Every structure is written in structure tokens, then in C-alpha cells.
Amino acid sequence: MNQLNPPSRLLMGPGPSNAAPEVLRAMSTPLLGHLDPAFLHIMNETMDLLRTVYQTDNKVTLAMSGTGSAGMETLFVNLVEPDDKVIICVNGLFGHRMVDVASRCGAEVIEVHAPWGEIIQPEDVKRTLSKHPEVKLVGIVHAETSTGVKQPLDEISTIVHEHDALLVADMVTSLGGSPTEIDKIGVDAAYSGTQKCLSIPPGLAPVTLNDRAVEVISNRKTKVQSWYLDLSMIQNYWSDERFYHHTAPISMIYALREGLRLIVDEGLENVYARHERYGRALQAGLEALGLELVVKNAQHRLCQLTSVKVPEGFDEANGRKYLLDEYGLEFGGGLGELKGKAWRIGLMGYNANWRNVTFALAALENSLRTQGLEVNQGAGIAAAQSALQNL
Amino acid sequence: MNQLNPPSRLLMGPGPSNAAPEVLRAMSTPLLGHLDPAFLHIMNETMDLLRTVYQTDNKVTLAMSGTGSAGMETLFVNLVEPDDKVIICVNGLFGHRMVDVASRCGAEVIEVHAPWGEIIQPEDVKRTLSKHPEVKLVGIVHAETSTGVKQPLDEISTIVHEHDALLVADMVTSLGGSPTEIDKIGVDAAYSGTQKCLSIPPGLAPVTLNDRAVEVISNRKTKVQSWYLDLSMIQNYWSDERFYHHTAPISMIYALREGLRLIVDEGLENVYARHERYGRALQAGLEALGLELVVKNAQHRLCQLTSVKVPEGFDEANGRKYLLDEYGLEFGGGLGELKGKAWRIGLMGYNANWRNVTFALAALENSLRTQGLEVNQGAGIAAAQSALQNL
């Protein structure tokens, strides 16, 4: 069999996004043992960097040895005990996933819904909490990767804490792309993935928990149902105890350390501003091409991930295949309610730049044209350029 | 912060072992999307290679997105339902871990014990199964990484199947180092890790299940308690369905494909013989240095991992620190009952070669000397050399 030699791709879907060159170099660094003092030093650096990027001082801020979904499962298996009542907010696929995961932990799940493409309304959370004052936690998606909605958390955090519940947030697509403000907002526990705005391959789930959340775990009456994701044991390995739990995924932690370092070196505010600039420019370009964005309210749109409706009469799957085959360009397809009806276009981390905005708009325009759609020639790029100047 | 720049290490502990250079190169290969046809092709190649190395035709042979321990948890959460009776064989740390994991799935666990450093006796399994004929599965460690015991499985497999139970084997340290013979022995389900004899960084858990095991999962009455490790859903992604579950750890799967390719290119029999040659040579060398091996019966010793007792009056932790600081050489310390009392020396995958045997014996001899032990100068290497010629 031949050596691995995959084709070159520009990954502008919902993740994985392209890893930064420095991160790819780190991935090929020879290994250290998982108890080597030199590796423990790298773990400490990684935790410090992770705190900076999550915008928190939480002691328990570390990377679980699985992908983002393992991060979701980590928080629920540790925070929930059988028959606990939890509220899950659902306005996209990842809210649905949270319901499934929480149910498997034995939770009684109460759902708060909003239409796909819209935010969860704080008053709906408030009403539901008033009806169920014994609720232990409220789970919500900060950046819904299936729709491109950015969920404001401030007001909901206040409501949740008035009811003495925990706020648990999915920050898979927000971490390193838009402000997460764990401490400022009062998010009690959050999880993320590496393959979005951190410019790292998929494989780790950074989580952070504040003292309130850690106390809930300490007060459990039952054993955590997952040995692999048992945070108390894992925290013993990531803390000064250095107590062996499982063999840490060394190379992925190298990559995480490097990806976070690049973000901290660039400066969080600069990184957020870059995502904002190019995301808004892309969105202006898409609208100028006559396309409709899934999220109507511009204030609720993520910059790092934009969902756009497939025009009437256009074969979505063929359109994406054309981009992949002719340009090596990957867009994401729609999920759930949006399957076949939307593309999801990411400008995440290393990929959030003007070159990619221009290229994506040019390639997309051509793809529309190949299926016979009338396109206002060059309008996308011109509008993006103009949006960039006005930002 | 500076770029990542860890010190150079020869990893001769219980894993992670050094990754092969080809594997490290694969780790730095730019990413594909997890639904890209080119990536799906790589997944198919990986499954084929994995079947070859596991020595099985099992359709369900794939890599879970976690380390070896996630593989253990995968098999138990999928095969066990609350109140199922299971037998777990315990003759080292990883048997204990299996008990913990199975209990967290709600299983009623019956333990069969053997002293650390000895194999599980088939008659003990037989007696226990006769007392508990309703037992659903028997879990056993094929290569006990905490002691270096190689467990014969043939006779136990026959006994387990006479009682219509499933045989579940931990092959974390055996896969790619010694014959696993899944189909020939009749192992119903097995799991492994990547960081031992596959010469790949830690981060994936290759599992294989035969039709009997898959049927047990299909007949479940309850939902699998872990969403992340739910094999039916994961199999839908690894099969022609290609149904999105979670974002696969692309780079780690690249690495797995490359590591397995190297093994298949070298030839399974050659790989096993290489581990055998250098493992036996090292063991002869250690004994010639006056050291006592933990596993008394030579037939029950693994070649890829040797546990050796720390001599009376020798400071174990300081000895290991000396090797790491002076030679960049990592040995493993003892676990559990053997903590502070043994070293674990690995010769796994890429590392199983004559250069490493010679170097390890030379460095170890020097380390014994620095703490004032009388050593028969050069006896270790000479005995290893002689053992090599007589093999």
C-alpha cells in the first residue's frame, strides 16, 4: 500500500477547519511519556493558555481525550445524577444532541425550543424555570453549528442563577472565534472542540468548570457512569497530583498548546476582530449574490460560521461536489431540518482571512453559474470588499 | 511563549512508545473533512488494515475516538445492560479497571483472581462459570501491561463458549506485538490502543466485534448509556451509510493508517518474530545483570513489555530519574502492588530493535552502579547477544 497522500483541501465547512502550519508541525513532534516532567510542564502551559482563551480563572480547565461531543458528554455525566431535572434549550441539531446525552445520564429533560435559525428567548427559559424550580442545570448552545446562530447568554445566565441552577454552555464553535467570557457572564461549565476556531485537528474537548460546578460534582451521591470521562479522576492527573488515569493523547495536546499559543500571541481582541471582519464581509458577499442567509437577524449571526440557503432549483449536493472536485473547496451541507436546503460556510481560526473570502465567493459564483442560475457577475466580491471598508 | 520544543526521549516504558517516523510525518499531513470521499477511502483502508493486524474478518473493526481505556469502556457500555452478570479476570491493574468500568455500567461483577505476575487459570474460570451459568460475558486481559503477563486464551475461550457467554479481551499491549488471532481463538470482542506496538501516538482505540457480539448489542432492551461510545451509531458512520455522528479525529486516523501499513508491509509474522527476538534478548540481559523478572514462568512473559524487580536497597524513583536526565531514556515505574518495586521496560513496535536492547542494558547497568550496586560488568549485553544467537 502507498504512503498516505490525501488531496489538498480548503476546509470552509463547519469544521474541521484547516489546522495552522505551526500546529501541523507540532503534530509531528516526537513523543514524550505522559508522566514525563517535560510533558507535565506542557500540560500546565496548555491549561494556562486555555484559561486565557476561555476568558476564565477556573482552576478546572483542561482538555478531555475525545472530540467536542465527548466534552458535552463529560459535563452531563459528571453534573447529572439519575432523576435530576434539567432544562435543555433546543434551536438546532446540537441542542437535540444535548437532550439525548442528558437523557442517557438518567436526567428528566425539559426542553425549551426556538425555531432553527433563531435564538432562545430568555423569557422562555424564565417561564420554564418558574414552572420547574427544582431544575439542576440549564444547557444551551452558545454557537449553534447547525444554523450559525450566536446565542446571547448574559440575560439567561442571570435567570438561571436566580433559580440557583447551573448554566452549561456548548462553545464548540465559539471558543477562539468570538468572546466566550466564562467568568464575566457566569457560565458554570462549558465544553468545546479543537477543530473549529482553534485551528487544530479534531480530537480534544477543552472543558472548563467553576467552583460551583465542581462542588456539585463533589456532592454526588452516585458514581459517575463513565470511567473514561470521570472528571474527578482526570483532574487528579491534570493537577499537581499527576495521578495516572489514562495515557494522554500526547500529540493532540502538543497541537492544542501550539494552537492556543498562536491565538494568545495574536491577541484575543485581534482574533475576534478578524473573525468579525471577514465573516461580515462574506455575509455581505453572499447576499449580493442574491442568496438568503438562514439567520435573519444580523445581530444573531456568527461570523465564523454562516448558513446560507440553497437557491430554488439548485442541486445542493452536486453544487458541493463541484466545489470539492474543481477547487478542493469544502462547504458543509445542511443538517436536520436544513438538510439539502443550506450550505454552512466556515471562516474559522487560521482560515478567517480575505483570501479565503474572495476565493469562496468566486468559486461559489461559478458553481451557481454551472447550474444555469443567473448571477450578478462579480457582485459578491465587490460587496464583500465594500463591507470590509465600512466595518 | 516559545514554540513547542520538547526534549528527545527514547520511550522504553509501557507506552506511549516512540512513534515511527512515517507515522509522525502522517500526523502533520493537512486535514480532510470527515465526510470527504477521500477521507472515507482512508477510513476503509484503515479498517482493512486493522482486520489484518487483529487477524480477523470481523466487519465491525474500527477505531474509537479515544485512548485504549475508551475502547474498554466502549465494549462494556455496549455489551452490558444493568443487572447483567459478568465475570472479570483480575491479575493486574487493568483487570481491576475492567471491574470498575463494568460496575459503572450496572453489571453485577464476579471476579476471578490470580496473583500479579501469573496467568488466570482456565479451571478457575470454568468453576466460576459453572456456579454462575447465566453470566453474559467474561472479560480478560490478553497482555497485562502492569505485570508483563501474556495470557493464553485458547482454553478459556472454549470454556466461555461452552457456557454460551462472550469472551471480551483487552489487547492494548498485544495488538501488533504478539499474535491476537481473534477469529482462530474465538475472541468475541477486543479493544486496543495505538501507543504500544502500533508505533502510533496515543489517542485512538481500535475495537473489533464478531457477529455474536454485534447481535447482543442489537438485542439490547435499554439505550447505551454513552452517546459518544454508542457503537451502533458509530458503525453507521464507519459503514457505507456514512451517517454523521461526531467529527472524526482526522490526523489520528491518518497516523493509524500509516502505522498499520508499516506492520502489514513488514509482515505480521516478521513483526511478531522481531518482538520475540529482542524481548527475549533483553530478558536474558536483565537476568545476567542479576535482576529478577516479575513473571517467573518464561512462557507467560510478554516480549514487548518486561517487568523487572528493583534490587534491594536501590532507590527506584531516583534510578528512573537518572535514566531520564542522563540518557533521555524512559522506563515505566510499577503500578498498584508493584509501585516502587518494579520497572516496566517496553520494546514495542518501532522500538523493538537491537540498538535499543544494547543501549537500555548499558544505561541500566550504569544506573545500578551510580547507586553503589555491584554489577557484573558488561554481563547484560553479552548475555543478550548470546540469547539472540541461540533464538
XYZ file of C-alpha atoms in Angstrom, chain A residues 1-9 11 14-19 22 24-38 42 45 48-49 65-70 73 77 93-94 97 100-101 103-105 195-196 200-203 223-230 233 244-252 254-255 257-258 261 265 324 330 335, chain B residues 1-9 11 14-19 22 24-38 42 45 48-49 65-70 73 77 93-94 97 100-101 103-105 195-196 200-203 223-230 233 244-252 254-255 257-258 261 265 324 330 335:
170
model
C 0.000 0.000 0.000
C 1.225 3.511 -0.778
C 2.152 6.177 1.705
C -0.736 8.390 2.777
C -1.209 11.216 0.305
C -4.587 12.926 0.621
C -5.656 15.697 -1.783
C -5.267 19.342 -0.801
C -8.399 20.970 0.598
C -11.894 23.433 4.576
C -18.415 23.728 9.846
C -15.156 22.047 10.907
C -12.692 20.521 10.785
C -11.168 23.722 9.538
C -7.593 23.765 8.249
C -5.017 23.491 11.007
C 2.631 25.648 13.256
C 0.711 20.651 11.950
C 4.410 20.886 12.717
C 3.673 20.311 16.397
C 1.679 17.199 15.490
C 4.803 15.583 14.068
C 6.948 16.319 17.122
C 8.427 13.139 18.667
C 6.574 11.945 21.750
C 7.159 12.384 25.444
C 5.801 9.984 28.057
C 2.545 11.038 29.713
C 4.257 11.265 33.127
C 7.485 12.899 31.909
C 8.153 16.147 33.834
C 8.662 17.868 30.471
C 3.452 21.362 28.621
C 1.210 25.703 29.848
C -2.885 28.452 31.344
C -3.395 29.198 27.659
C -9.285 12.980 25.447
C -12.081 12.894 22.879
C -13.741 15.185 20.341
C -16.145 18.022 21.180
C -19.058 15.620 21.693
C -17.041 13.879 24.400
C -20.909 14.017 27.496
C -22.198 12.506 33.116
C -29.034 19.875 15.996
C -26.630 20.309 18.893
C -27.849 16.051 20.873
C -30.096 12.723 24.014
C -26.900 12.828 26.075
C -31.370 11.525 28.918
C -28.788 8.757 28.765
C -27.456 10.037 32.099
C -11.224 21.648 15.059
C -13.051 24.966 14.701
C -6.205 22.352 15.497
C -7.205 18.920 14.193
C -10.268 17.318 15.822
C -9.561 15.081 18.804
C -20.581 7.198 40.941
C -20.107 8.887 37.557
C -21.391 6.366 34.986
C -18.362 6.855 32.734
C -14.933 5.822 33.969
C -13.227 7.387 30.944
C -14.870 10.786 31.441
C -14.842 10.866 35.259
C -10.040 11.280 38.392
C -2.206 8.228 36.281
C -5.687 7.785 34.831
C -5.341 7.025 31.121
C -2.497 7.653 28.674
C -2.954 11.225 27.500
C -3.075 11.843 23.723
C 0.363 13.467 23.668
C 0.445 14.749 20.073
C -3.008 16.290 20.263
C 1.114 19.372 21.644
C -1.209 20.674 18.930
C -0.687 24.042 23.129
C 0.511 25.437 19.796
C -0.283 29.906 21.753
C 0.226 35.730 20.600
C -14.747 19.947 -3.955
C -15.259 22.174 1.115
C -28.112 19.129 8.956
C 5.579 31.989 24.579
C 8.100 29.941 22.620
C 7.337 27.329 20.008
C 6.919 23.795 21.380
C 10.301 22.133 21.724
C 10.238 19.051 23.960
C 13.413 17.120 24.808
C 14.320 13.987 22.856
C 13.308 10.723 24.523
C 10.371 5.734 25.301
C 4.783 0.669 28.962
C 3.668 3.195 26.321
C 3.488 5.614 24.745
C 6.324 4.144 22.772
C 8.101 6.190 20.120
C 6.031 6.674 17.002
C 6.406 7.682 8.796
C 4.910 11.326 12.643
C 5.000 12.580 9.060
C 1.396 11.439 8.598
C 0.407 13.369 11.714
C 1.442 16.633 10.058
C -0.492 15.973 6.839
C -3.050 18.731 6.105
C -6.620 17.794 7.019
C -9.526 16.443 5.028
C -13.132 16.890 6.093
C -14.674 13.954 7.963
C -17.230 13.388 5.192
C -14.846 13.968 2.256
C -14.886 10.966 -0.129
C -11.078 10.935 0.041
C -8.776 6.295 4.029
C -8.219 1.289 4.057
C -8.971 -3.370 6.134
C -5.516 -2.952 7.646
C -12.149 8.338 19.108
C -10.442 7.984 22.474
C -7.472 6.223 24.040
C -7.314 2.488 24.869
C -9.380 2.920 28.026
C -12.181 4.359 25.908
C -15.494 1.384 28.104
C -21.290 0.104 27.725
C -4.215 -3.208 37.278
C -6.112 -3.450 34.014
C -10.017 -1.212 35.820
C -14.684 -0.619 37.780
C -15.849 0.092 34.218
C -19.718 -1.912 37.525
C -20.422 1.593 36.289
C -22.489 0.039 33.502
C 0.553 3.908 21.559
C 2.076 0.479 22.145
C 1.384 5.494 16.789
C 0.758 8.286 19.306
C -1.940 7.623 21.920
C -5.441 8.778 21.017
C -30.275 2.529 25.346
C -26.466 2.517 25.555
C -25.633 4.860 28.448
C -22.904 6.630 26.462
C -23.872 8.639 23.377
C -20.214 9.195 22.465
C -19.348 5.492 22.547
C -22.630 4.125 21.128
C -24.303 4.936 15.703
C -22.528 11.801 10.702
C -22.064 11.047 14.399
C -19.141 13.087 15.678
C -16.222 14.738 13.885
C -13.620 12.006 13.472
C -10.072 12.736 14.725
C -8.682 13.020 11.189
C -4.944 13.237 11.973
C -5.004 10.316 14.385
C -4.044 9.231 9.255
C -1.488 8.008 11.792
C -3.490 4.057 8.687
C 0.256 4.630 8.369
C 0.501 -0.065 6.831
C 4.287 -4.189 4.814
C 15.683 10.192 32.010
C 12.197 6.397 29.882
C 1.713 0.240 39.267
